[in-house]
Short mmCIF file of C-alpha atoms in Angstrom, two decimals:
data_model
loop_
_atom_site.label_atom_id
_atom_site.label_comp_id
_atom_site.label_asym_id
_atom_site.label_seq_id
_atom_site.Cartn_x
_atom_site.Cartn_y
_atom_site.Cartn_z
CA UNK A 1 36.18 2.12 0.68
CA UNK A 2 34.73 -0.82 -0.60
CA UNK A 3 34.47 -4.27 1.86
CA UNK A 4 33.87 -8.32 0.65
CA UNK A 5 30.49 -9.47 1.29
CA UNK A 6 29.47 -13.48 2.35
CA UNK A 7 26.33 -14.73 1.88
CA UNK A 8 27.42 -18.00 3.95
CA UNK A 9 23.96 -19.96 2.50
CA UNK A 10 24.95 -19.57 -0.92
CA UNK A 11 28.87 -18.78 -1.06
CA UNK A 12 27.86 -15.54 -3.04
CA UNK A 13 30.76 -12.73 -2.45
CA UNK A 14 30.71 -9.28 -3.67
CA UNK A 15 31.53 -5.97 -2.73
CA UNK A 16 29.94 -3.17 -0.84
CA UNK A 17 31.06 -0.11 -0.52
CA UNK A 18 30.18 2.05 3.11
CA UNK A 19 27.70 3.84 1.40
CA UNK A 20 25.69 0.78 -0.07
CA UNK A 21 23.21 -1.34 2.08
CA UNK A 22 24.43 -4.73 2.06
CA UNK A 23 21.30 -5.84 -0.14
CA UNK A 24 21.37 -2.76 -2.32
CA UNK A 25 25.08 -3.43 -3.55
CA UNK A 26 24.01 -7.02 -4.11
CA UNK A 27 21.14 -6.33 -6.03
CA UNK A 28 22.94 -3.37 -8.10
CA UNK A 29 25.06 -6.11 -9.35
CA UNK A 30 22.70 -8.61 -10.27
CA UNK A 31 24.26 -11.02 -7.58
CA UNK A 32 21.20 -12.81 -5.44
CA UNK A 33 20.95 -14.69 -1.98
CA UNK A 34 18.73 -12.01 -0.21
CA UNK A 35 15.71 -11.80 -0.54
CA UNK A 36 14.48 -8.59 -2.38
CA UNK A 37 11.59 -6.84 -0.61
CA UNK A 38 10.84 -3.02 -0.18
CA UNK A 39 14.43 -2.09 0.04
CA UNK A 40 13.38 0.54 3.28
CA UNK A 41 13.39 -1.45 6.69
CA UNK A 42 10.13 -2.23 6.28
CA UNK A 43 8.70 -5.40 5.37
CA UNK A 44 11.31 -7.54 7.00
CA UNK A 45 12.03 -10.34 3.76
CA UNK A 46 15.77 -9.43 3.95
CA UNK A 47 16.72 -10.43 7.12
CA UNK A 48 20.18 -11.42 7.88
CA UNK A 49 22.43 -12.49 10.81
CA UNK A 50 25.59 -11.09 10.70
CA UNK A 51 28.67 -14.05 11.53
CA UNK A 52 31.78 -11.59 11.71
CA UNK A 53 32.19 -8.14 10.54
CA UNK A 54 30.61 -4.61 11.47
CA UNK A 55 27.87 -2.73 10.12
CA UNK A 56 26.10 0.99 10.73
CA UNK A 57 22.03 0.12 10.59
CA UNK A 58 19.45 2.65 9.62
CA UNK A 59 15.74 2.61 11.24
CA UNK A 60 14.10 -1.08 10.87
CA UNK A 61 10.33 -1.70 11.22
CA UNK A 62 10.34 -3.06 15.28
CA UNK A 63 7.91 -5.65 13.87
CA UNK A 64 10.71 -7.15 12.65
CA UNK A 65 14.16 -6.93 14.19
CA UNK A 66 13.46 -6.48 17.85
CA UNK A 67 16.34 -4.93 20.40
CA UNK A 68 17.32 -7.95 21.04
CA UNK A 69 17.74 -9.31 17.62
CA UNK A 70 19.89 -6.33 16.67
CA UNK A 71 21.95 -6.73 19.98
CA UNK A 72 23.00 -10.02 18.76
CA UNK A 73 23.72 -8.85 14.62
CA UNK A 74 20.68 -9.42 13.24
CA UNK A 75 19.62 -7.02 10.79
CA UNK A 76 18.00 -5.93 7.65
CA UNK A 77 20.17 -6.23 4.81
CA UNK A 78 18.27 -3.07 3.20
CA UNK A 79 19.44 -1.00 6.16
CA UNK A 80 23.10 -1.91 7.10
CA UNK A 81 25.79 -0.08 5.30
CA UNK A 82 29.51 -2.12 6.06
CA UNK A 83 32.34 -0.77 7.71
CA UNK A 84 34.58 -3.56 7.42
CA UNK A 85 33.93 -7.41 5.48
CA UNK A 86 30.98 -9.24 6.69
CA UNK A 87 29.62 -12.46 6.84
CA UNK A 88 26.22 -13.27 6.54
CA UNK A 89 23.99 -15.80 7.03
CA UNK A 90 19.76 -15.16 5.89
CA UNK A 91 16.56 -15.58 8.12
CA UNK A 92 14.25 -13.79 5.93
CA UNK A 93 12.33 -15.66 3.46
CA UNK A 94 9.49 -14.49 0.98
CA UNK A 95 6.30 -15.79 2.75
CA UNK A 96 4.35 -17.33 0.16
CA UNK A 97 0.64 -15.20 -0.24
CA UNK A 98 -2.93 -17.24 -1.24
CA UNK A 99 -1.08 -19.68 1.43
CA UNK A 100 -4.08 -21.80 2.53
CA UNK A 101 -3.19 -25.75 1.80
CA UNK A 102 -5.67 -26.35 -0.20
CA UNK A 103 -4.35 -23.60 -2.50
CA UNK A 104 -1.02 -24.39 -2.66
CA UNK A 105 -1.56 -28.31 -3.26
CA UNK A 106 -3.69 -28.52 -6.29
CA UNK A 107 -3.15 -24.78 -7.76
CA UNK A 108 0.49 -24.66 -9.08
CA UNK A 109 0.07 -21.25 -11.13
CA UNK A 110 -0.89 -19.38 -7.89
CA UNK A 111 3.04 -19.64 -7.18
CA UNK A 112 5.45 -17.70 -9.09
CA UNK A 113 8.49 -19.71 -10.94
CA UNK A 114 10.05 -22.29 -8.49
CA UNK A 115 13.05 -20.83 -6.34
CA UNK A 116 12.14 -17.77 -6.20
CA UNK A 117 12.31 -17.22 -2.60
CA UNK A 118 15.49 -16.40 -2.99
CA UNK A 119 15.52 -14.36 -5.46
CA UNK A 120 14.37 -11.09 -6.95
CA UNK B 1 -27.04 7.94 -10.46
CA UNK B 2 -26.89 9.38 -7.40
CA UNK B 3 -24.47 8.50 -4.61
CA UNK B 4 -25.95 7.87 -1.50
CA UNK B 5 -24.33 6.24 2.08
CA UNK B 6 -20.84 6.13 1.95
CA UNK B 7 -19.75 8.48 -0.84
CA UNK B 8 -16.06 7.19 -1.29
CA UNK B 9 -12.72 6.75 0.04
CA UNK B 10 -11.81 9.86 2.34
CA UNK B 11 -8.59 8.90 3.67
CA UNK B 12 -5.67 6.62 5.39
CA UNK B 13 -3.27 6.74 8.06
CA UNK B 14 0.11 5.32 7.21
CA UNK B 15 3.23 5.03 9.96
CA UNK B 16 6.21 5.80 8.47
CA UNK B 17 9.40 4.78 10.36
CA UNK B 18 10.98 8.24 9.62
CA UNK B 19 8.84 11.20 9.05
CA UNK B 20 11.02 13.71 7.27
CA UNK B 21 12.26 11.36 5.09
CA UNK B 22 8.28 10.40 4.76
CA UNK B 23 7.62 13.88 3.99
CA UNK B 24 10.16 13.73 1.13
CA UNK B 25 8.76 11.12 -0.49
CA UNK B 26 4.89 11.91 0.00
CA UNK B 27 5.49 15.64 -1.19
CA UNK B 28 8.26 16.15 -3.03
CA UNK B 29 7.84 12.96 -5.13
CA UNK B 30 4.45 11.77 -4.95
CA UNK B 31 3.37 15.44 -5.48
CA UNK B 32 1.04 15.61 -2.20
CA UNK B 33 0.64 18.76 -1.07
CA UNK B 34 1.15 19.26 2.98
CA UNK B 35 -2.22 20.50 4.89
CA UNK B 36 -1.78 20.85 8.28
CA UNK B 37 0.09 19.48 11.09
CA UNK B 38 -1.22 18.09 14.75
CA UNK B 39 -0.08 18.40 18.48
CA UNK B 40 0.67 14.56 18.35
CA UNK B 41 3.11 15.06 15.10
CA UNK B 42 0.74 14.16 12.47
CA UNK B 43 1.00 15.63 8.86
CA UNK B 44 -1.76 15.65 7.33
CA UNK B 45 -1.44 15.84 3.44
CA UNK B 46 -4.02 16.06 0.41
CA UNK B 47 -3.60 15.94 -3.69
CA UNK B 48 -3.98 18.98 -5.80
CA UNK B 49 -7.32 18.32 -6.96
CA UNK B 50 -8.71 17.22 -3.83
CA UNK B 51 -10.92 19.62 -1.70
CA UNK B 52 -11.57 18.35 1.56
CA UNK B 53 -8.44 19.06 3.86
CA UNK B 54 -6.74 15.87 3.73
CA UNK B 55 -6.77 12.28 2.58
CA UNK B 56 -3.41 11.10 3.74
CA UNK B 57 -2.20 11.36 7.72
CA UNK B 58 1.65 10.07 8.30
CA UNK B 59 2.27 9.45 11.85
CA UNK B 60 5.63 7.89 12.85
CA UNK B 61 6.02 4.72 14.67
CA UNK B 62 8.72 1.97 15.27
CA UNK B 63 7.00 -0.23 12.64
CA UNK B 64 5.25 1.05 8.73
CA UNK B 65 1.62 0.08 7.81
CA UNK B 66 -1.66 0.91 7.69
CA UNK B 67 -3.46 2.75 11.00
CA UNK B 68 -6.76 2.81 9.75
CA UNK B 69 -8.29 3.75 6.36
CA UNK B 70 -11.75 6.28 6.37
CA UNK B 71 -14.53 6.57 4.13
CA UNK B 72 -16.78 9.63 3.65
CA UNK B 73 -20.48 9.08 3.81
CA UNK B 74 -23.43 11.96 3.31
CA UNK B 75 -24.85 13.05 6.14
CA UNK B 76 -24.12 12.50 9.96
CA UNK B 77 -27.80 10.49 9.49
CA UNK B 78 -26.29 7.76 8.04
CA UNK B 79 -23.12 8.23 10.13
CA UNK B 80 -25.36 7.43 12.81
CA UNK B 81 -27.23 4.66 10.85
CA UNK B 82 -24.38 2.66 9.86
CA UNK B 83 -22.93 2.76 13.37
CA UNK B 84 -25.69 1.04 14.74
CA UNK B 85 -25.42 -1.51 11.89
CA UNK B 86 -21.79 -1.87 12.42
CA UNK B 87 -22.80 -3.16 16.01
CA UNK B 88 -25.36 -5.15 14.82
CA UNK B 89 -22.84 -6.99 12.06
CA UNK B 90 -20.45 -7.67 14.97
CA UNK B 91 -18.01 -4.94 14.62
CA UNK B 92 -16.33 -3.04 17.80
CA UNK B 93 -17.41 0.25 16.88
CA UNK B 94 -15.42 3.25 18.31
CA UNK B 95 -16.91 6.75 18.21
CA UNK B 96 -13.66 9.48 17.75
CA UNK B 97 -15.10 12.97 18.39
CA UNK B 98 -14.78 15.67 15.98
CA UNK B 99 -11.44 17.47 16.46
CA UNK B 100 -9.18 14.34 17.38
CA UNK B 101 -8.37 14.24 13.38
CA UNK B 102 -8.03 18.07 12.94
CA UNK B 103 -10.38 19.14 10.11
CA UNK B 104 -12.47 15.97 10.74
CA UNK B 105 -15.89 15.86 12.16
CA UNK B 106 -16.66 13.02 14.43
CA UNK B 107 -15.67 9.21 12.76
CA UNK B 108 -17.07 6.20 13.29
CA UNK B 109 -14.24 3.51 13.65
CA UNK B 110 -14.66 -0.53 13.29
CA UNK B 111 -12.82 -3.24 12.98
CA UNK B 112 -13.34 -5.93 10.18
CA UNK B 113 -13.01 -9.23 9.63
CA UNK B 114 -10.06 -9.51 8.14
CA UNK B 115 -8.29 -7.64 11.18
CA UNK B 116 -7.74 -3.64 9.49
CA UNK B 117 -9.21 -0.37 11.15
CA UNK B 118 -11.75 1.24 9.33
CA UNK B 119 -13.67 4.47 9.85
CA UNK B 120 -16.83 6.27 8.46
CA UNK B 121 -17.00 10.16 8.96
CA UNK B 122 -19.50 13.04 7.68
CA UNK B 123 -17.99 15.64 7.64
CA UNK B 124 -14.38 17.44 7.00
CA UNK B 125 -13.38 21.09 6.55
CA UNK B 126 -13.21 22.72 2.85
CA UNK B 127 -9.53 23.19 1.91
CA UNK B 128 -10.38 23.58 -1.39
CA UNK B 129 -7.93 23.48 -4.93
CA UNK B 130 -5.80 26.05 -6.12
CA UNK B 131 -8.46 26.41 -8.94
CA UNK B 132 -11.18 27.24 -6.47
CA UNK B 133 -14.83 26.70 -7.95
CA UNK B 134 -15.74 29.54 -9.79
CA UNK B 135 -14.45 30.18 -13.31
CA UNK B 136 -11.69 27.76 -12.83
CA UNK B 137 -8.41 26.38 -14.59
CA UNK B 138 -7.99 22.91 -15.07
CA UNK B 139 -4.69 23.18 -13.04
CA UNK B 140 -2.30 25.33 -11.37
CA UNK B 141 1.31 24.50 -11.93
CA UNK B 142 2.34 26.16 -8.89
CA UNK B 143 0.75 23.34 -7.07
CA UNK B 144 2.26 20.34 -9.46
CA UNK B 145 4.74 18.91 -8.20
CA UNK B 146 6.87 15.35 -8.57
CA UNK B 147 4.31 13.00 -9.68
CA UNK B 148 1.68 15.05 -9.40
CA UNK B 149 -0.83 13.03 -7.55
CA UNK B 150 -4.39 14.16 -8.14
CA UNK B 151 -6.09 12.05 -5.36
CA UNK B 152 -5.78 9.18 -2.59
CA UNK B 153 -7.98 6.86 -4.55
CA UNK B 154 -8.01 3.28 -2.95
CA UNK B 155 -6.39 0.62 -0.33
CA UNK B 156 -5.64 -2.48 -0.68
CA UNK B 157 -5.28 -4.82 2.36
CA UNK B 158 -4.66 -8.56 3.13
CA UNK B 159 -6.31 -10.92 5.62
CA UNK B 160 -7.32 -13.93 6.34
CA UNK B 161 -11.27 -13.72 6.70
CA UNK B 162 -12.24 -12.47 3.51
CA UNK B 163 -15.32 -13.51 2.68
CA UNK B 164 -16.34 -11.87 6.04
CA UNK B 165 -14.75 -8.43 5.45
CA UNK B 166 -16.78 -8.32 1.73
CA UNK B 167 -19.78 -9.44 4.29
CA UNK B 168 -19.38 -6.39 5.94
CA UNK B 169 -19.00 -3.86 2.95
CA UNK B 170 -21.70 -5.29 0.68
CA UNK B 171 -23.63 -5.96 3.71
CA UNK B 172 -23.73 -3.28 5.86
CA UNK B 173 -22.10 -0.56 4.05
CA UNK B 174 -23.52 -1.16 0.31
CA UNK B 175 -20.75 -1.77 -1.49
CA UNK B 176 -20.57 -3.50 -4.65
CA UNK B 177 -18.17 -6.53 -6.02
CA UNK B 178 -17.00 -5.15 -8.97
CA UNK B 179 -14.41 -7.98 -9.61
CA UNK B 180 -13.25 -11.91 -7.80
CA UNK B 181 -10.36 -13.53 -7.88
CA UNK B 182 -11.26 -17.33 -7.69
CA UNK B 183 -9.69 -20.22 -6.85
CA UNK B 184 -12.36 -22.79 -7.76
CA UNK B 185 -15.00 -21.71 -5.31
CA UNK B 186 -12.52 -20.23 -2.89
CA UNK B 187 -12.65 -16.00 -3.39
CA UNK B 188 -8.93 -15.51 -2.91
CA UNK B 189 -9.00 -11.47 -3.84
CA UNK B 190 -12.16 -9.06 -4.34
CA UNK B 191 -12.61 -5.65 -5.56
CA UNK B 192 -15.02 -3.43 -4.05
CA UNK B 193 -16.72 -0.15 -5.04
CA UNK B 194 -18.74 1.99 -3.56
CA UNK B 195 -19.28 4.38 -6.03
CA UNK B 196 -18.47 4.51 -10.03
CA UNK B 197 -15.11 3.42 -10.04
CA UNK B 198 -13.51 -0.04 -10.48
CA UNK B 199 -12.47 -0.24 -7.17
CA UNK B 200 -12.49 1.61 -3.85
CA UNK B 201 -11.00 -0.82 -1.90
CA UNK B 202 -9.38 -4.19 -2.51
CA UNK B 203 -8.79 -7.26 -0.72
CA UNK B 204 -6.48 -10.02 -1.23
CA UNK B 205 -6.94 -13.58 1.18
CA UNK B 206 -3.83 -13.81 3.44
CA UNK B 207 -2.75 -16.12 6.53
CA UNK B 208 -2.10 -13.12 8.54
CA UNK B 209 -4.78 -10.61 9.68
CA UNK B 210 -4.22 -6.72 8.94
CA UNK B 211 -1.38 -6.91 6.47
CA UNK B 212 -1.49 -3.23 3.97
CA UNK B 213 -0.38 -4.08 0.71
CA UNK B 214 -0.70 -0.63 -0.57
CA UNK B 215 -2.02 2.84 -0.78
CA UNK B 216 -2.70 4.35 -4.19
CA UNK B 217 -3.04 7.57 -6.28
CA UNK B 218 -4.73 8.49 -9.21
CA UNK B 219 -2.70 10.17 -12.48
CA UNK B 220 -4.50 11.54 -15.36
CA UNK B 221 -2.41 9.60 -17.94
CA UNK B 222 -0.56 6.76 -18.91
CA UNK B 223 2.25 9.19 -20.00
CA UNK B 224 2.02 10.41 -16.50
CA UNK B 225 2.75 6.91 -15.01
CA UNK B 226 6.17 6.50 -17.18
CA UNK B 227 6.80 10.12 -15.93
CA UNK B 228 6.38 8.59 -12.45
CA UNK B 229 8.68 5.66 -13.35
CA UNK B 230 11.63 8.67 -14.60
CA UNK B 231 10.88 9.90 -11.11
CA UNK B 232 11.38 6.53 -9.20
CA UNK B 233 14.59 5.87 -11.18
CA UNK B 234 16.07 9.52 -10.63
CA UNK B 235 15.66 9.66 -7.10
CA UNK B 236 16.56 5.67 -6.53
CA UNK B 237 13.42 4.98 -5.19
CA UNK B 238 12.54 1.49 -4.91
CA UNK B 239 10.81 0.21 -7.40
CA UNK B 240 8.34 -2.76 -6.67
CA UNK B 241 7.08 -3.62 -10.54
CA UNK B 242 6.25 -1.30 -13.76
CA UNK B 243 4.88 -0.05 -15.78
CA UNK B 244 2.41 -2.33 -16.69
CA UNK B 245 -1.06 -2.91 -16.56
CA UNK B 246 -3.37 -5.01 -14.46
CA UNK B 247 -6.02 -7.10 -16.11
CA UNK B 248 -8.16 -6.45 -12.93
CA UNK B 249 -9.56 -3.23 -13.00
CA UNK B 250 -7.45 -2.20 -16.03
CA UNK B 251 -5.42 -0.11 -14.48
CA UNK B 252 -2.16 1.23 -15.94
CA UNK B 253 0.27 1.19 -13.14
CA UNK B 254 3.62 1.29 -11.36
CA UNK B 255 4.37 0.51 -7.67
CA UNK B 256 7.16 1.32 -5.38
CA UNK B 257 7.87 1.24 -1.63
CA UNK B 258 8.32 4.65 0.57
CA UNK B 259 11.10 5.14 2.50
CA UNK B 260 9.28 3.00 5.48
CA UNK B 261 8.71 0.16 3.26
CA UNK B 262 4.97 1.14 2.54
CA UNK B 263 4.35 0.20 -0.81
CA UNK B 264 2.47 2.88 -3.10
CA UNK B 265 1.44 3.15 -6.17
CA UNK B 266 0.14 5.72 -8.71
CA UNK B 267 -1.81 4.46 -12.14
CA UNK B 268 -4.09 5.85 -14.86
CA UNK B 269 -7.33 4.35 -16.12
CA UNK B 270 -9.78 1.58 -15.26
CA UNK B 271 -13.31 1.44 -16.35
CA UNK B 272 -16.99 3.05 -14.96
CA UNK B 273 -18.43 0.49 -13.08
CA UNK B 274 -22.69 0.96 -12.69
CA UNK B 275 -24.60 -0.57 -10.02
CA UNK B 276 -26.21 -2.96 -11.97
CA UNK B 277 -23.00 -4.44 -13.41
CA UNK B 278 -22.21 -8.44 -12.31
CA UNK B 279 -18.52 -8.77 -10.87
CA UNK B 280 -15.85 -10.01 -13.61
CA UNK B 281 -14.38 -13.16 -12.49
CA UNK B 282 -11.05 -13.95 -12.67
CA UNK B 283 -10.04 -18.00 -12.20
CA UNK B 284 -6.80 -18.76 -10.99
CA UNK B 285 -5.38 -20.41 -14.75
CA UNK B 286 -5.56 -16.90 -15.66
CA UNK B 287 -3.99 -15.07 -12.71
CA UNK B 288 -0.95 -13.77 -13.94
CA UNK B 289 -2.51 -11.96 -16.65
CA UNK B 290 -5.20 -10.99 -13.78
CA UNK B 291 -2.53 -9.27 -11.66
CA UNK B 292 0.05 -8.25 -14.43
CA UNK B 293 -1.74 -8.09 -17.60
CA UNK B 294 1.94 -7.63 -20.51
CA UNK B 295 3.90 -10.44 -18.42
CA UNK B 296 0.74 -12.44 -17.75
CA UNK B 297 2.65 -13.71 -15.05
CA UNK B 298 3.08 -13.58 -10.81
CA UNK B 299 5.70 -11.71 -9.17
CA UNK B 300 7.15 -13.02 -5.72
CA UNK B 301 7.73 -9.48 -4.35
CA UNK B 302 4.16 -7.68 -5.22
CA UNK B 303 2.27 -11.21 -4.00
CA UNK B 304 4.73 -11.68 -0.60
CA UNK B 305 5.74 -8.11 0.72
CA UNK B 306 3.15 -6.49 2.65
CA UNK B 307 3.52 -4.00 5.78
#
């Protein structure tokens, strides 16, 4: 059984199947929108807020989706299998690392290739 | 040379979000071999050619990460001798009696700079190899396994007080800079030894205080590492980047996240450092090839994802 996923931010569909985490089936198919971090309810990048549709969730690191996050459909993409279409909207970003200012303004090559927050 | 003070890196606690699944991946992929187990739910694991009893402790928890990360030193003397200087730095300096780690004798935990957990500890029970010490094979294959990690081998963490947590290791607990990463005259990452290897700890400059990048093993090969890499692909693990090779310390490497989100790695090779050595320095023009020496560029995901 295979259900249409909608990353609302970017328009991106595609389809997961129950068994596939909503950012594994995305990523098997080369498709991007969320962000791509440890793939195990961990690190938190891949955070999504779910506008319609149902999904079963796996264990998520509590330093990142709190009860009541989850009570209102947010999730980690990495750890929510469908069980019907869903809608998505994303909260989780890559933070950037060596972030001081003073970094960042004068040091281009300390960031990777431009728009890659949202990508792999 | 001889090794005196602290002797090297003994082990680290990582929370795991699931701890069979943990156990999976630690032992049947990784290769670690499972020691003991505590009242509390511990599971204390080790390599196959390490002798003390253990050098990895899993304990599960609502959120992954780092607990603490522990250092052997030679003698309860200077266990008592860097505790006082620990004080005197400006550490809060816990003393755990023996027994609270099972196998452990009595550690000597502080806080740093940069936010992580350390401890120092004397003394920890003889597990031994499968080899044993007299007369003895290079290796066992009963005891290979996955992977086949030989040893815990180093940590590294991110924070945002750098320059004071290398303070407190070259400082107080005689560590060396084997290697800087510099941004101008900014130290955004540093490499630290305490003994003969490239690095025993590393440390990369972070907004956030006690962020754990990752935990890593030693291999004997570079053929072992793309063996690792057949292993992550097989058994879907994710992967984070590799193989490849880091221009900093060397090493040949691959990393990949545990079922928590923990990232790990396992790598082959770096160089012998000697006391006497001045750090490398590595300017910021030349990071990508620092950090990923074939694509001699950054990757988002290994810079950004931390536990």
């Amino acid at each position: 059984m295979s259900f249409e996923i909608e990353i609302l931010d970017s328009g991106e569909r595609y389809a997961c199947s129950a068994a596939q985490t909503l950012l594994g089936a995305m990523h098997q198919l080369g498709r991007r929108g969320i962000p791509l971090g440890c793939r195990s309810g961990g690190c938190g990048v891949c955070k999504v807020e779910l506008l319609s549709g149902e999904v079963e969730t796996g264990r998520m690191s509590r330093a990142h989706i709190t009860h009541e996050e989850q009570a209102k459909g947010i999730v980690l993409a990495c750890r929510a299998c469908p069980r019907s279409a869903v809608q998505l909207r994303v909260l989780g970003h890559m933070q950037r690392v060596f972030g001081s200012s003073a970094m960042q303004s004068n040091v281009p090559t300390l960031r990777p290739a431009e728009a890659a927050t949202h990508q792999r | 040379m001889s090794l005196t003070g602290v002797l090297r890196p003994g082990h680290v606690s990582i929370r795991v979000l699931d701890l069979p699944a943990a156990l999976t991946h630690y032992v049947d992929r990784l290769g670690l071999i499972e020691s003991d187990r505590d009242e509390q739910g511990r599971v204390y694991l080790k390599g196959w050619d390490e002798r003390d009893w253990f050098s990895v402790v899993l304990r599960e928890a609502d959120a992954p990460g780092m607990d603490y990360m522990g250092f052997k030193v030679d003698s309860p003397a200077t266990l008592d001798r860097l505790a006082g200087r620990l004080r005197e730095f400006g550490c809060k300096v816990e003393r755990i009696p023996a027994g609270e780690l099972k196998h452990c004798g009595e550690r000597v935990r502080f806080d740093s700079p940069t936010g992580h957990s350390f401890e120092l500890y004397a003394q920890k029970d003889y597990l031994g190899t499968a080899m044993g010490l007299q007369n003895p094979d290079p290796w066992h294959e009963e005891c290979l396994k996955g992977m086949q990690v030989q040893r815990f081998d180093h940590c590294l963490l991110y924070g945002d007080d750098l320059d004071g947590t290398v303070k407190l290791f070259t400082e107080v607990l005689g560590f060396h800079i084997s290697e800087n990463v510099m941004d101008g005259e900014l130290r955004i990452g540093c490499f630290l030894t305490c003994g003969m290897k490239a690095h025993d700890l590393a440390i990369i400059r972070h907004p956030e205080k006690n962020r754990f990048h990752h935990a890593s093993f030693m291999l004997g090969t570079w053929e072992d590492v793309l063996r690792a890499a057949d292993i992550i692909g097989r058994f879907k693990i994710p992967l984070d980047i590799g193989p490849t090779r880091h221009g900093i310390t060397r090493g040949r490497t691959i990393y990949f996240f545990d079922p928590s989100g923990n990232r790990n790695e396992v790598f082959s090779g770096d160089y012998t450092y000697y006391p006497d050595y001045e750090p490398i320095r590595w300017t910021a023009d030349s990071l990508g090839g620092a950090i990923f020496y074939h694509d001699q560029a950054l990757n988002e995901r290994f810079l950004t994802v931390v536990t």
